[in-house]
Structures are given as C-alpha cells and as structure tokens.
Amino acid sequence: MPMSKEMVTPGPLKGRLVLDMSRVLAGPWAGQLLADLGARVIKIERPERGDDTRGWGPPWLEDVVGDPVEAAYYLCANRGKQSLAVDITHPDGQVLIRELAARADILLENFKADGLRKYGLDRASLAERNPRLIYCSITGFGQDGPYAHRAGYDFMIQAMGGLMSVTGDPDGMPMKTGVAITDVMTGLYATIGVLAALDERERTGRGRHVDVALLDVQVACLANQALNALVAGRDPQRHGNAHPNIVPYQAFACADGYLVLTVGNDAQFARLAALLGRPEWASDPAYATNGARVANRERLVPLIAECLLCRERDTWLSAFEEQGIPAGPINTVSEALNDPQVRHRGMVASLQRDDIAIPQVANPLRFDGDSRTSPMPPPALGQDSDSVLREMGLSDDDIARLRREGIVG
C-alpha cells in the first residue's frame, strides 16, 4: 500500500542526526533502521557512482519510460535517508565530513579497520571536536586480531563462522542461506549497540566507539548449534530441513506439494499422532517424549512422511490448524509477500519519488499501533547535496565550485 508522511508519527529518535558512511548491506541496514525510528540520516556517497549496490542489478527499478533507475538491492536498505555525494579523499571533502560529524549524534562506517584514519575521519580524530559522537565501525573481523586487516563479505563469513556447515542436505555440499543473513544480523546488532550508547550518553555526556564484526555476529548467531557443539564436544551435522533438537520439525511432501511441520512439545505430538490415525505413538516410549523422538527419528520420520503423502497439502494444513498443530506452506517469495497476514500487517508498501513508485518491505516494528517505516523513499545519488551544504552555511558559489572540482556531486 502507498505510504504518506501523514501515516507515520514522529519516531523516538526525532532530532538525532546520523551520518551513514557505510555501503552495501550491514551498515546501510542499520542506517535505515535508525531512519525508520525517526533519526535524520545523511548517507555519504562517492560522487561518481555512490553506494556499490546502486549498480547491483538486474533487477532494476525502471522509470515511466522503462529506463533503469536503480538496482532493487540498493532500494532494500536505504529508505528514509538523504544523499550527500562527497569525495572524502579530497581535503575539502574531509572538511565537510568533519563539520557534519561535529553536529552528529551517530556515525556509521564500514571501511577496513583504521581505514578512515588517513583522512582524519577516524573515531579519535572526530571525537576531539565532538566527544559526544557515537562512532560505529562495522567490519568483517573487528578492529583487532589477526584478521583485522581483511575485507569481509557475508558469504565468506557464513562459511568461516560455521553457518554453512549446518545448512544443507546431510549428503550434499554445505550451503549458504538465500539471504545475506549475516549482514542483516550485523546491521541489527549495530543498531542495538548505538542505541545503547545513546542511552548511556544521557548519563555520561560522552559517546562510544561501537565495534561490530561480521564474524563475531555470525558466531553469536549460531545460537543452539554453538551450544550443541560446546556441550556435546562434537560438531553438529547438517539435517537438511530437519531440526537437530526437535522431532518432528521439518519439511514433508504431501500428495500435491510440500509443507513444514513444527511440533514443539509432546502435547502437540499427541494431537498429531491422533490426526494421522496413529494415537498409540503418544504412549509409545520410543516416541512419547521429544528426547525419545530425536533418538528414534530414523524410524519415526518415515512413518509420518508416509501418512502425509496420502492427502493434499492444504487439506493437511486446515486439519493441523483445527488441532492447534503448528504447520505452514513452503511459499515462494512472491507468495509470502502476498500472504493475507503479511498484507494485513502492511508489510508491503510503496513510496513515491518524483513520478516513480518504489516498492518497499516495511519495518516490522510498530509503536502504539503505528508503523515505524519511514515515508521517505531511498534517495537518488546526491539528491540532497545542495540542501545539506546550504544548511551548513555554504553559498551557491561555494557549492558550484565544489561541484566543478568533483568534490561534491
């Protein structure tokens, strides 16, 4: 559904200024969340081509005559921001960033560790003028350690961080997830970190350097699988669409398609057994408890699979819902976006930029029933450069000179 500025009340971060000097996904994701929460976010981009993801297409968003405008990838993580195109390698560009940082509450960056020091835009340099600045560095491996100098990308971090080893079919190749989940989770952790630092600053008056590493986040997000390894003293194995700790908790084939069955406790299993015409399973010591079902999954799962093949998917799903047995269809992305519950919750939205409608997936947060999705569409490259620079006190002649010299775009 289309959104207007009237649809979104001022957010809890209204009045806060964020400089988003990050690119690609993890940092921009954090910047978009802060914008959704009401902060003013100025995206700092290179004048010549901007964020790398502007060119990561197809697919492309097209204008009214069918010409490509921007890649869908860029549009997923830059809602609610202004775009200021500045060449930070030029001394005059560095002056502009330092001036903005002196006024900012939060700065996000994802350059290599210490990569901004040569420009005088590192945390120590900027904190001299603005000790209240919360400076968040997002890197592949953190600010210290033997890998600190390396670049890090989501795919390789999923591999190094153990996620791929537990993803995929048992007899197949380890697999990455279909979404750059480590980047997304790193953006979430970065947001949590800067918000905690912002709260602390109310008491101390001083900012923090928040250090967030993709590898750290990936290891942290191994969750139960990490503890499975630490407690058992051996590596978890891939189970495909099954669960290492719960049975039955996996995908099954039906007569005409697939569904996911997620039985989370023994009472649900008893209802499932009755529905499948095998009520004796609920009292069988081999299946009555989850621990027993995990130990005997090789016997039990084929029996359940045989039962489910006898009826159509939607017939089973209706029966499961009636009995309070958690289950769901395996939707395509388009089916998920068009699901009645997803649509009812307003998770698919549209923002207008000039004469182009830009589709968006909404922020899932609601405050007092109001969506926390910014009504501002992802910006065109440098679309706000002039207004931001004028606000900083530069004259039109100053701006024209900077643009002639390629320092701003």
mmCIF file of C-alpha atoms in Angstrom:
data_model
loop_
_atom_site.group_PDB
_atom_site.id
_atom_site.type_symbol
_atom_site.label_atom_id
_atom_site.label_comp_id
_atom_site.label_asym_id
_atom_site.label_seq_id
_atom_site.Cartn_x
_atom_site.Cartn_y
_atom_site.Cartn_z
ATOM 1 C CA MET A 1 0.000 0.000 0.000
ATOM 2 C CA PRO A 2 1.243 3.549 -0.628
ATOM 3 C CA MET A 3 2.530 5.446 2.385
ATOM 4 C CA SER A 4 2.436 9.167 3.069
ATOM 5 C CA LYS A 5 4.223 11.300 5.621
ATOM 6 C CA GLU A 6 0.962 11.672 7.487
ATOM 7 C CA MET A 7 0.830 7.922 8.061
ATOM 8 C CA VAL A 8 3.920 7.853 10.268
ATOM 9 C CA THR A 9 4.094 9.751 13.551
ATOM 10 C CA PRO A 10 7.436 11.232 14.656
ATOM 11 C CA GLY A 11 9.733 8.477 15.815
ATOM 12 C CA PRO A 12 11.546 8.136 19.136
ATOM 13 C CA LEU A 13 14.838 9.239 17.533
ATOM 14 C CA LYS A 14 13.430 12.501 16.185
ATOM 15 C CA GLY A 15 16.075 15.205 16.386
ATOM 16 C CA ARG A 16 19.023 12.814 16.209
ATOM 17 C CA LEU A 17 21.483 13.192 13.347
ATOM 18 C CA VAL A 18 23.186 10.143 11.822
ATOM 19 C CA LEU A 19 25.968 10.154 9.237
ATOM 20 C CA ASP A 20 25.818 6.908 7.288
ATOM 21 C CA MET A 21 29.222 6.431 5.645
ATOM 22 C CA SER A 22 28.616 2.728 5.042
ATOM 23 C CA ARG A 23 27.986 0.804 1.847
ATOM 24 C CA VAL A 24 26.338 -2.406 0.643
ATOM 25 C CA LEU A 25 24.115 -4.004 3.342
ATOM 26 C CA ALA A 26 25.099 -4.309 7.025
ATOM 27 C CA GLY A 27 25.780 -0.608 7.639
ATOM 28 C CA PRO A 28 23.003 0.715 5.387
ATOM 29 C CA TRP A 29 20.594 -1.702 7.090
ATOM 30 C CA ALA A 30 21.455 -0.114 10.443
ATOM 31 C CA GLY A 31 21.105 3.357 8.937
ATOM 32 C CA GLN A 32 17.687 2.514 7.519
ATOM 33 C CA LEU A 33 16.509 1.227 10.906
ATOM 34 C CA LEU A 34 17.635 4.444 12.587
ATOM 35 C CA ALA A 35 15.809 6.443 9.899
ATOM 36 C CA ASP A 36 12.663 4.367 10.437
ATOM 37 C CA LEU A 37 12.928 5.190 14.148
ATOM 38 C CA GLY A 38 12.874 8.900 13.356
ATOM 39 C CA ALA A 39 16.515 9.928 13.077
ATOM 40 C CA ARG A 40 17.702 12.199 10.298
ATOM 41 C CA VAL A 41 20.143 10.056 8.322
ATOM 42 C CA ILE A 42 22.530 11.605 5.798
ATOM 43 C CA LYS A 43 24.031 8.990 3.507
ATOM 44 C CA ILE A 44 27.564 9.947 2.457
ATOM 45 C CA GLU A 45 28.364 8.603 -1.017
ATOM 46 C CA ARG A 46 31.063 8.869 -3.665
ATOM 47 C CA PRO A 47 30.090 11.470 -6.283
ATOM 48 C CA GLU A 48 30.855 9.317 -9.304
ATOM 49 C CA ARG A 49 28.769 6.189 -8.581
ATOM 50 C CA GLY A 50 27.607 6.197 -4.969
ATOM 51 C CA ASP A 51 26.896 3.067 -2.986
ATOM 52 C CA ASP A 52 28.092 -0.062 -4.813
ATOM 53 C CA THR A 53 24.625 -1.578 -4.621
ATOM 54 C CA ARG A 54 23.148 1.127 -6.866
ATOM 55 C CA GLY A 55 24.694 -0.890 -9.693
ATOM 56 C CA TRP A 56 23.985 -4.400 -8.373
ATOM 57 C CA GLY A 57 21.295 -5.270 -10.878
ATOM 58 C CA PRO A 58 19.279 -6.640 -12.500
ATOM 59 C CA PRO A 59 16.563 -6.442 -11.442
ATOM 60 C CA TRP A 60 16.279 -2.684 -11.829
ATOM 61 C CA LEU A 61 13.579 -0.259 -10.805
ATOM 62 C CA GLU A 62 12.507 1.386 -14.052
ATOM 63 C CA ASP A 63 11.141 4.853 -14.714
ATOM 64 C CA VAL A 64 7.920 5.582 -16.596
ATOM 65 C CA VAL A 65 9.571 5.032 -19.971
ATOM 66 C CA GLY A 66 11.233 1.781 -18.957
ATOM 67 C CA ASP A 67 14.773 3.017 -18.387
ATOM 68 C CA PRO A 68 16.661 1.533 -15.403
ATOM 69 C CA VAL A 69 16.899 3.859 -12.416
ATOM 70 C CA GLU A 70 18.391 1.854 -9.555
ATOM 71 C CA ALA A 71 19.017 -1.726 -8.534
ATOM 72 C CA ALA A 72 16.491 -3.448 -6.299
ATOM 73 C CA TYR A 73 19.374 -4.330 -3.951
ATOM 74 C CA TYR A 74 20.065 -0.656 -3.173
ATOM 75 C CA LEU A 75 16.383 0.042 -2.606
ATOM 76 C CA CYS A 76 16.095 -2.585 0.151
ATOM 77 C CA ALA A 77 18.367 -0.788 2.652
ATOM 78 C CA ASN A 78 18.305 2.979 2.098
ATOM 79 C CA ARG A 79 14.805 4.205 2.836
ATOM 80 C CA GLY A 80 14.450 7.369 4.888
ATOM 81 C CA LYS A 81 17.854 8.881 4.088
ATOM 82 C CA GLN A 82 19.226 11.964 2.430
ATOM 83 C CA SER A 83 22.094 11.535 -0.038
ATOM 84 C CA LEU A 84 25.141 13.800 0.129
ATOM 85 C CA ALA A 85 27.740 12.943 -2.509
ATOM 86 C CA VAL A 86 31.224 13.888 -1.249
ATOM 87 C CA ASP A 87 34.737 12.839 -2.251
ATOM 88 C CA ILE A 88 36.305 12.061 1.136
ATOM 89 C CA THR A 89 39.726 11.556 -0.443
ATOM 90 C CA HIS A 90 39.915 15.305 -1.146
ATOM 91 C CA PRO A 91 40.866 17.637 1.739
ATOM 92 C CA ASP A 92 37.844 19.855 1.098
ATOM 93 C CA GLY A 93 35.585 16.823 1.252
ATOM 94 C CA GLN A 94 37.144 15.811 4.536
ATOM 95 C CA VAL A 95 36.446 19.267 5.936
ATOM 96 C CA LEU A 96 32.772 18.864 5.058
ATOM 97 C CA ILE A 97 32.523 15.483 6.798
ATOM 98 C CA ARG A 98 34.314 16.770 9.904
ATOM 99 C CA GLU A 99 31.888 19.682 10.059
ATOM 100 C CA LEU A 100 28.914 17.361 9.828
ATOM 101 C CA ALA A 101 30.406 14.957 12.379
ATOM 102 C CA ALA A 102 30.792 17.829 14.817
ATOM 103 C CA ARG A 103 26.998 18.160 14.781
ATOM 104 C CA ALA A 104 26.091 14.472 14.567
ATOM 105 C CA ASP A 105 24.931 12.043 17.233
ATOM 106 C CA ILE A 106 25.912 8.844 15.423
ATOM 107 C CA LEU A 107 28.324 7.938 12.623
ATOM 108 C CA LEU A 108 28.185 4.577 10.842
ATOM 109 C CA GLU A 109 31.116 3.378 8.728
ATOM 110 C CA ASN A 110 32.265 0.088 7.247
ATOM 111 C CA PHE A 111 35.725 0.844 5.939
ATOM 112 C CA LYS A 112 38.551 -1.557 6.751
ATOM 113 C CA ALA A 113 39.891 -1.282 10.296
ATOM 114 C CA ASP A 114 41.541 2.123 10.677
ATOM 115 C CA GLY A 115 40.758 2.860 7.018
ATOM 116 C CA LEU A 116 39.485 6.372 7.733
ATOM 117 C CA ARG A 117 42.480 7.467 9.800
ATOM 118 C CA LYS A 118 44.390 8.689 6.727
ATOM 119 C CA TYR A 119 41.530 11.091 6.016
ATOM 120 C CA GLY A 120 41.291 12.344 9.580
ATOM 121 C CA LEU A 121 37.836 10.774 9.831
ATOM 122 C CA ASP A 122 38.621 8.054 12.364
ATOM 123 C CA ARG A 123 36.901 7.961 15.727
ATOM 124 C CA ALA A 124 39.770 9.518 17.704
ATOM 125 C CA SER A 125 40.071 12.464 15.322
ATOM 126 C CA LEU A 126 36.351 13.213 15.213
ATOM 127 C CA ALA A 127 35.910 12.750 18.978
ATOM 128 C CA GLU A 128 38.384 15.558 19.657
ATOM 129 C CA ARG A 129 35.811 18.032 18.354
ATOM 130 C CA ASN A 130 32.691 16.070 19.276
ATOM 131 C CA PRO A 131 33.259 13.811 22.299
ATOM 132 C CA ARG A 132 29.525 13.024 22.324
ATOM 133 C CA LEU A 133 29.733 11.318 18.925
ATOM 134 C CA ILE A 134 28.775 7.635 18.857
ATOM 135 C CA TYR A 135 31.040 6.135 16.221
ATOM 136 C CA CYS A 136 30.068 2.683 14.940
ATOM 137 C CA SER A 137 32.588 0.692 12.901
ATOM 138 C CA ILE A 138 31.262 -2.327 11.009
ATOM 139 C CA THR A 139 33.925 -4.633 9.575
ATOM 140 C CA GLY A 140 34.399 -8.240 8.608
ATOM 141 C CA PHE A 141 36.633 -9.149 11.526
ATOM 142 C CA GLY A 142 36.705 -6.280 14.010
ATOM 143 C CA GLN A 143 39.202 -3.605 14.994
ATOM 144 C CA ASP A 144 41.854 -6.015 16.293
ATOM 145 C CA GLY A 145 43.089 -9.578 15.915
ATOM 146 C CA PRO A 146 44.991 -11.487 13.219
ATOM 147 C CA TYR A 147 42.260 -10.987 10.601
ATOM 148 C CA ALA A 148 41.502 -7.322 11.321
ATOM 149 C CA HIS A 149 43.133 -6.175 8.068
ATOM 150 C CA ARG A 150 40.991 -8.435 5.880
ATOM 151 C CA ALA A 151 37.893 -7.489 3.941
ATOM 152 C CA GLY A 152 34.823 -9.484 4.883
ATOM 153 C CA TYR A 153 31.743 -10.414 2.866
ATOM 154 C CA ASP A 154 28.620 -12.183 4.040
ATOM 155 C CA PHE A 155 29.145 -15.374 2.021
ATOM 156 C CA MET A 156 32.680 -15.993 3.252
ATOM 157 C CA ILE A 157 31.657 -15.149 6.811
ATOM 158 C CA GLN A 158 28.818 -17.695 6.680
ATOM 159 C CA ALA A 159 31.484 -20.209 5.663
ATOM 160 C CA MET A 160 34.096 -19.208 8.251
ATOM 161 C CA GLY A 161 31.566 -18.728 11.028
ATOM 162 C CA GLY A 162 30.143 -22.242 10.896
ATOM 163 C CA LEU A 163 26.696 -21.470 9.488
ATOM 164 C CA MET A 164 27.245 -23.268 6.195
ATOM 165 C CA SER A 165 28.421 -26.400 7.973
ATOM 166 C CA VAL A 166 24.940 -26.859 9.460
ATOM 167 C CA THR A 167 22.970 -25.723 6.396
ATOM 168 C CA GLY A 168 22.054 -28.020 3.511
ATOM 169 C CA ASP A 169 21.341 -31.693 2.929
ATOM 170 C CA PRO A 170 23.353 -34.174 5.008
ATOM 171 C CA ASP A 171 24.941 -35.746 1.944
ATOM 172 C CA GLY A 172 25.299 -32.573 -0.117
ATOM 173 C CA MET A 173 27.567 -29.542 -0.185
ATOM 174 C CA PRO A 174 27.367 -27.092 2.731
ATOM 175 C CA MET A 175 25.048 -24.251 1.729
ATOM 176 C CA LYS A 176 24.713 -20.552 2.435
ATOM 177 C CA THR A 177 21.332 -19.063 3.252
ATOM 178 C CA GLY A 178 19.245 -17.486 0.491
ATOM 179 C CA VAL A 179 19.542 -14.046 2.124
ATOM 180 C CA ALA A 180 22.753 -12.326 3.305
ATOM 181 C CA ILE A 181 21.640 -13.073 6.839
ATOM 182 C CA THR A 182 24.979 -12.251 8.492
ATOM 183 C CA ASP A 183 24.888 -8.747 7.021
ATOM 184 C CA VAL A 184 21.303 -8.260 8.177
ATOM 185 C CA MET A 185 22.031 -9.524 11.694
ATOM 186 C CA THR A 186 25.144 -7.340 11.866
ATOM 187 C CA GLY A 187 23.005 -4.333 10.973
ATOM 188 C CA LEU A 188 20.642 -5.251 13.799
ATOM 189 C CA TYR A 189 23.476 -5.648 16.318
ATOM 190 C CA ALA A 190 24.974 -2.338 15.181
ATOM 191 C CA THR A 191 21.626 -0.640 15.760
ATOM 192 C CA ILE A 192 21.339 -2.143 19.234
ATOM 193 C CA GLY A 193 24.870 -1.013 20.037
ATOM 194 C CA VAL A 194 24.411 2.603 19.004
ATOM 195 C CA LEU A 195 21.058 2.852 20.768
ATOM 196 C CA ALA A 196 22.622 1.517 23.976
ATOM 197 C CA ALA A 197 25.451 4.033 23.625
ATOM 198 C CA LEU A 198 22.921 6.803 23.003
ATOM 199 C CA ASP A 199 21.104 5.889 26.205
ATOM 200 C CA GLU A 200 24.371 5.794 28.160
ATOM 201 C CA ARG A 201 25.351 9.201 26.779
ATOM 202 C CA GLU A 202 22.360 10.722 28.529
ATOM 203 C CA ARG A 203 24.089 9.835 31.813
ATOM 204 C CA THR A 204 27.766 10.312 30.933
ATOM 205 C CA GLY A 205 27.715 13.005 28.268
ATOM 206 C CA ARG A 206 30.229 11.040 26.196
ATOM 207 C CA GLY A 207 29.993 8.888 23.094
ATOM 208 C CA ARG A 208 31.404 5.440 22.420
ATOM 209 C CA HIS A 209 33.256 3.564 19.697
ATOM 210 C CA VAL A 210 30.978 0.625 18.849
ATOM 211 C CA ASP A 211 32.968 -2.177 17.180
ATOM 212 C CA VAL A 212 30.798 -4.702 15.295
ATOM 213 C CA ALA A 213 32.331 -7.547 13.268
ATOM 214 C CA LEU A 214 30.514 -9.843 10.859
ATOM 215 C CA LEU A 215 32.413 -12.887 12.096
ATOM 216 C CA ASP A 216 31.588 -12.098 15.731
ATOM 217 C CA VAL A 217 27.920 -11.718 14.843
ATOM 218 C CA GLN A 218 27.856 -14.937 12.833
ATOM 219 C CA VAL A 219 29.392 -16.915 15.697
ATOM 220 C CA ALA A 220 26.984 -15.314 18.188
ATOM 221 C CA CYS A 221 24.020 -16.207 15.961
ATOM 222 C CA LEU A 222 24.889 -19.901 15.867
ATOM 223 C CA ALA A 223 22.686 -19.942 18.975
ATOM 224 C CA ASN A 224 21.668 -23.509 19.899
ATOM 225 C CA GLN A 225 24.085 -25.004 17.376
ATOM 226 C CA ALA A 226 27.049 -23.363 19.115
ATOM 227 C CA LEU A 227 25.900 -24.727 22.455
ATOM 228 C CA ASN A 228 25.234 -28.122 20.891
ATOM 229 C CA ALA A 229 28.925 -28.205 19.934
ATOM 230 C CA LEU A 230 30.183 -26.852 23.258
ATOM 231 C CA VAL A 231 28.038 -29.156 25.396
ATOM 232 C CA ALA A 232 28.386 -32.321 23.322
ATOM 233 C CA GLY A 233 32.016 -31.796 22.385
ATOM 234 C CA ARG A 234 31.383 -32.617 18.728
ATOM 235 C CA ASP A 235 30.291 -30.752 15.634
ATOM 236 C CA PRO A 236 26.571 -30.527 14.793
ATOM 237 C CA GLN A 237 25.710 -32.147 11.487
ATOM 238 C CA ARG A 238 23.574 -30.926 8.626
ATOM 239 C CA HIS A 239 19.982 -32.121 8.806
ATOM 240 C CA GLY A 240 18.603 -30.501 5.676
ATOM 241 C CA ASN A 241 15.119 -29.268 6.538
ATOM 242 C CA ALA A 242 15.049 -31.175 9.828
ATOM 243 C CA HIS A 243 15.920 -29.838 13.283
ATOM 244 C CA PRO A 244 18.860 -31.131 15.332
ATOM 245 C CA ASN A 245 16.987 -30.929 18.653
ATOM 246 C CA ILE A 246 13.270 -31.358 17.862
ATOM 247 C CA VAL A 247 11.278 -34.110 16.075
ATOM 248 C CA PRO A 248 9.117 -33.834 14.010
ATOM 249 C CA TYR A 249 10.276 -30.383 12.955
ATOM 250 C CA GLN A 250 10.935 -30.407 9.219
ATOM 251 C CA ALA A 251 9.541 -30.329 5.699
ATOM 252 C CA PHE A 252 7.325 -33.105 4.395
ATOM 253 C CA ALA A 253 5.882 -33.976 0.997
ATOM 254 C CA CYS A 254 2.119 -34.210 0.569
ATOM 255 C CA ALA A 255 0.106 -35.567 -2.340
ATOM 256 C CA ASP A 256 0.428 -32.283 -4.265
ATOM 257 C CA GLY A 257 3.170 -30.211 -2.641
ATOM 258 C CA TYR A 258 5.202 -29.530 0.478
ATOM 259 C CA LEU A 259 4.618 -28.215 3.967
ATOM 260 C CA VAL A 260 6.610 -27.621 7.111
ATOM 261 C CA LEU A 261 5.539 -29.327 10.330
ATOM 262 C CA THR A 262 6.906 -27.820 13.555
ATOM 263 C CA VAL A 263 5.817 -29.880 16.540
ATOM 264 C CA GLY A 264 7.260 -28.114 19.569
ATOM 265 C CA ASN A 265 6.031 -30.189 22.507
ATOM 266 C CA ASP A 266 4.658 -33.576 23.495
ATOM 267 C CA ALA A 267 1.028 -32.434 23.652
ATOM 268 C CA GLN A 268 1.189 -31.248 20.056
ATOM 269 C CA PHE A 269 2.737 -34.566 19.071
ATOM 270 C CA ALA A 270 -0.099 -36.465 20.724
ATOM 271 C CA ARG A 271 -2.626 -34.482 18.682
ATOM 272 C CA LEU A 272 -0.598 -35.099 15.537
ATOM 273 C CA ALA A 273 -0.489 -38.836 16.222
ATOM 274 C CA ALA A 274 -4.261 -38.938 16.671
ATOM 275 C CA LEU A 275 -4.834 -36.924 13.482
ATOM 276 C CA LEU A 276 -2.596 -39.273 11.495
ATOM 277 C CA GLY A 277 -4.553 -42.265 12.797
ATOM 278 C CA ARG A 278 -1.691 -43.482 14.986
ATOM 279 C CA PRO A 279 -2.752 -42.459 18.533
ATOM 280 C CA GLU A 280 -0.606 -45.242 20.034
ATOM 281 C CA TRP A 281 2.529 -43.208 19.188
ATOM 282 C CA ALA A 282 1.722 -40.787 22.001
ATOM 283 C CA SER A 283 2.132 -43.528 24.630
ATOM 284 C CA ASP A 284 4.934 -45.459 22.943
ATOM 285 C CA PRO A 285 8.157 -44.934 24.970
ATOM 286 C CA ALA A 286 10.058 -44.635 21.676
ATOM 287 C CA TYR A 287 8.046 -41.557 20.625
ATOM 288 C CA ALA A 288 6.206 -40.132 23.649
ATOM 289 C CA THR A 289 8.831 -37.518 24.540
ATOM 290 C CA ASN A 290 10.865 -35.214 22.340
ATOM 291 C CA GLY A 291 14.119 -36.768 23.554
ATOM 292 C CA ALA A 292 12.858 -40.194 22.536
ATOM 293 C CA ARG A 293 11.692 -38.900 19.162
ATOM 294 C CA VAL A 294 15.098 -37.346 18.463
ATOM 295 C CA ALA A 295 16.799 -40.647 19.359
ATOM 296 C CA ASN A 296 14.408 -42.567 17.107
ATOM 297 C CA ARG A 297 13.939 -40.053 14.285
ATOM 298 C CA GLU A 298 15.140 -42.569 11.674
ATOM 299 C CA ARG A 299 12.149 -44.779 12.492
ATOM 300 C CA LEU A 300 9.505 -42.143 13.186
ATOM 301 C CA VAL A 301 10.013 -39.609 10.382
ATOM 302 C CA PRO A 302 9.434 -42.111 7.522
ATOM 303 C CA LEU A 303 6.188 -43.199 9.195
ATOM 304 C CA ILE A 304 4.951 -39.602 9.378
ATOM 305 C CA ALA A 305 6.082 -38.983 5.790
ATOM 306 C CA GLU A 306 4.090 -41.992 4.578
ATOM 307 C CA CYS A 307 0.924 -40.687 6.243
ATOM 308 C CA LEU A 308 1.258 -37.173 4.841
ATOM 309 C CA LEU A 309 1.624 -38.388 1.253
ATOM 310 C CA CYS A 310 -1.974 -39.607 1.335
ATOM 311 C CA ARG A 311 -3.656 -36.177 1.310
ATOM 312 C CA GLU A 312 -3.261 -32.772 -0.347
ATOM 313 C CA ARG A 313 -1.170 -30.063 1.325
ATOM 314 C CA ASP A 314 -3.980 -27.605 2.010
ATOM 315 C CA THR A 315 -6.183 -30.351 3.421
ATOM 316 C CA TRP A 316 -3.483 -31.213 5.921
ATOM 317 C CA LEU A 317 -2.844 -27.558 6.762
ATOM 318 C CA SER A 318 -6.522 -26.997 7.545
ATOM 319 C CA ALA A 319 -6.604 -30.078 9.747
ATOM 320 C CA PHE A 320 -3.421 -29.046 11.561
ATOM 321 C CA GLU A 321 -4.828 -25.589 12.251
ATOM 322 C CA GLU A 322 -8.025 -27.065 13.664
ATOM 323 C CA GLN A 323 -5.972 -29.221 16.042
ATOM 324 C CA GLY A 324 -3.531 -26.493 17.064
ATOM 325 C CA ILE A 325 -0.577 -28.225 15.403
ATOM 326 C CA PRO A 326 1.925 -25.650 14.044
ATOM 327 C CA ALA A 327 2.477 -26.042 10.303
ATOM 328 C CA GLY A 328 2.758 -23.884 7.222
ATOM 329 C CA PRO A 329 3.176 -23.946 3.453
ATOM 330 C CA ILE A 330 6.569 -23.502 1.806
ATOM 331 C CA ASN A 331 5.868 -20.255 -0.011
ATOM 332 C CA THR A 332 7.835 -18.601 -2.748
ATOM 333 C CA VAL A 333 8.967 -15.041 -2.001
ATOM 334 C CA SER A 334 6.071 -13.680 -4.056
ATOM 335 C CA GLU A 335 3.606 -15.919 -2.242
ATOM 336 C CA ALA A 336 4.982 -14.759 1.109
ATOM 337 C CA LEU A 337 4.680 -11.091 0.122
ATOM 338 C CA ASN A 338 1.079 -11.687 -0.942
ATOM 339 C CA ASP A 339 0.095 -13.751 2.086
ATOM 340 C CA PRO A 340 -3.121 -12.351 3.653
ATOM 341 C CA GLN A 341 -1.494 -11.911 7.072
ATOM 342 C CA VAL A 342 1.546 -10.164 5.580
ATOM 343 C CA ARG A 343 -0.712 -7.831 3.614
ATOM 344 C CA HIS A 344 -2.961 -7.187 6.601
ATOM 345 C CA ARG A 345 0.053 -6.148 8.668
ATOM 346 C CA GLY A 346 1.116 -3.670 5.973
ATOM 347 C CA MET A 347 4.473 -5.323 5.391
ATOM 348 C CA VAL A 348 4.418 -4.475 1.691
ATOM 349 C CA ALA A 349 4.404 -0.751 0.995
ATOM 350 C CA SER A 350 5.151 1.751 -1.748
ATOM 351 C CA LEU A 351 6.981 5.074 -1.527
ATOM 352 C CA GLN A 352 6.860 7.782 -4.177
ATOM 353 C CA ARG A 353 9.956 9.547 -5.550
ATOM 354 C CA ASP A 354 9.034 12.046 -8.238
ATOM 355 C CA ASP A 355 6.901 10.018 -10.646
ATOM 356 C CA ILE A 356 8.306 6.618 -9.655
ATOM 357 C CA ALA A 357 6.599 4.267 -7.184
ATOM 358 C CA ILE A 358 9.277 2.422 -5.189
ATOM 359 C CA PRO A 359 8.143 -0.844 -3.580
ATOM 360 C CA GLN A 360 9.327 -1.458 -0.040
ATOM 361 C CA VAL A 361 9.141 -4.082 2.667
ATOM 362 C CA ALA A 362 8.076 -2.286 5.829
ATOM 363 C CA ASN A 363 9.873 -2.105 9.152
ATOM 364 C CA PRO A 364 8.249 -4.782 11.349
ATOM 365 C CA LEU A 365 8.265 -2.538 14.428
ATOM 366 C CA ARG A 366 5.052 -0.826 15.495
ATOM 367 C CA PHE A 367 4.794 1.729 18.287
ATOM 368 C CA ASP A 368 1.296 2.117 19.719
ATOM 369 C CA GLY A 369 -0.080 0.631 16.530
ATOM 370 C CA ASP A 370 1.814 2.965 14.190
ATOM 371 C CA SER A 371 4.216 1.630 11.572
ATOM 372 C CA ARG A 372 7.833 2.547 12.117
ATOM 373 C CA THR A 373 8.561 2.722 8.401
ATOM 374 C CA SER A 374 9.975 5.993 7.112
ATOM 375 C CA PRO A 375 7.805 7.650 4.453
ATOM 376 C CA MET A 376 10.927 8.939 2.682
ATOM 377 C CA PRO A 377 11.959 6.843 -0.345
ATOM 378 C CA PRO A 378 15.555 5.754 -0.946
ATOM 379 C CA PRO A 379 17.336 8.830 -2.315
ATOM 380 C CA ALA A 380 18.816 9.352 -5.750
ATOM 381 C CA LEU A 381 22.578 9.836 -5.703
ATOM 382 C CA GLY A 382 23.425 13.282 -4.383
ATOM 383 C CA GLN A 383 19.822 14.462 -4.453
ATOM 384 C CA ASP A 384 20.227 16.335 -1.157
ATOM 385 C CA SER A 385 23.777 17.624 -1.595
ATOM 386 C CA ASP A 386 22.808 21.231 -2.235
ATOM 387 C CA SER A 387 20.286 21.481 0.595
ATOM 388 C CA VAL A 388 22.614 19.879 3.145
ATOM 389 C CA LEU A 389 25.548 22.087 2.120
ATOM 390 C CA ARG A 390 23.428 25.248 2.244
ATOM 391 C CA GLU A 391 22.286 24.216 5.718
ATOM 392 C CA MET A 392 25.976 24.030 6.670
ATOM 393 C CA GLY A 393 26.417 27.649 5.585
ATOM 394 C CA LEU A 394 27.897 27.201 2.124
ATOM 395 C CA SER A 395 26.866 29.654 -0.571
ATOM 396 C CA ASP A 396 25.665 28.667 -4.016
ATOM 397 C CA ASP A 397 29.034 29.829 -5.382
ATOM 398 C CA ASP A 398 30.835 27.577 -2.899
ATOM 399 C CA ILE A 399 28.699 24.628 -3.915
ATOM 400 C CA ALA A 400 29.211 25.319 -7.618
ATOM 401 C CA ARG A 401 32.993 25.374 -7.108
ATOM 402 C CA LEU A 402 32.953 22.107 -5.188
ATOM 403 C CA ARG A 403 30.879 20.526 -7.920
ATOM 404 C CA ARG A 404 33.174 21.814 -10.704
ATOM 405 C CA GLU A 405 36.142 20.304 -8.898
ATOM 406 C CA GLY A 406 34.350 16.978 -8.465
ATOM 407 C CA ILE A 407 34.385 17.195 -4.663
ATOM 408 C CA VAL A 408 30.587 17.004 -4.368
ATOM 409 C CA GLY A 409 28.012 15.562 -6.674
#
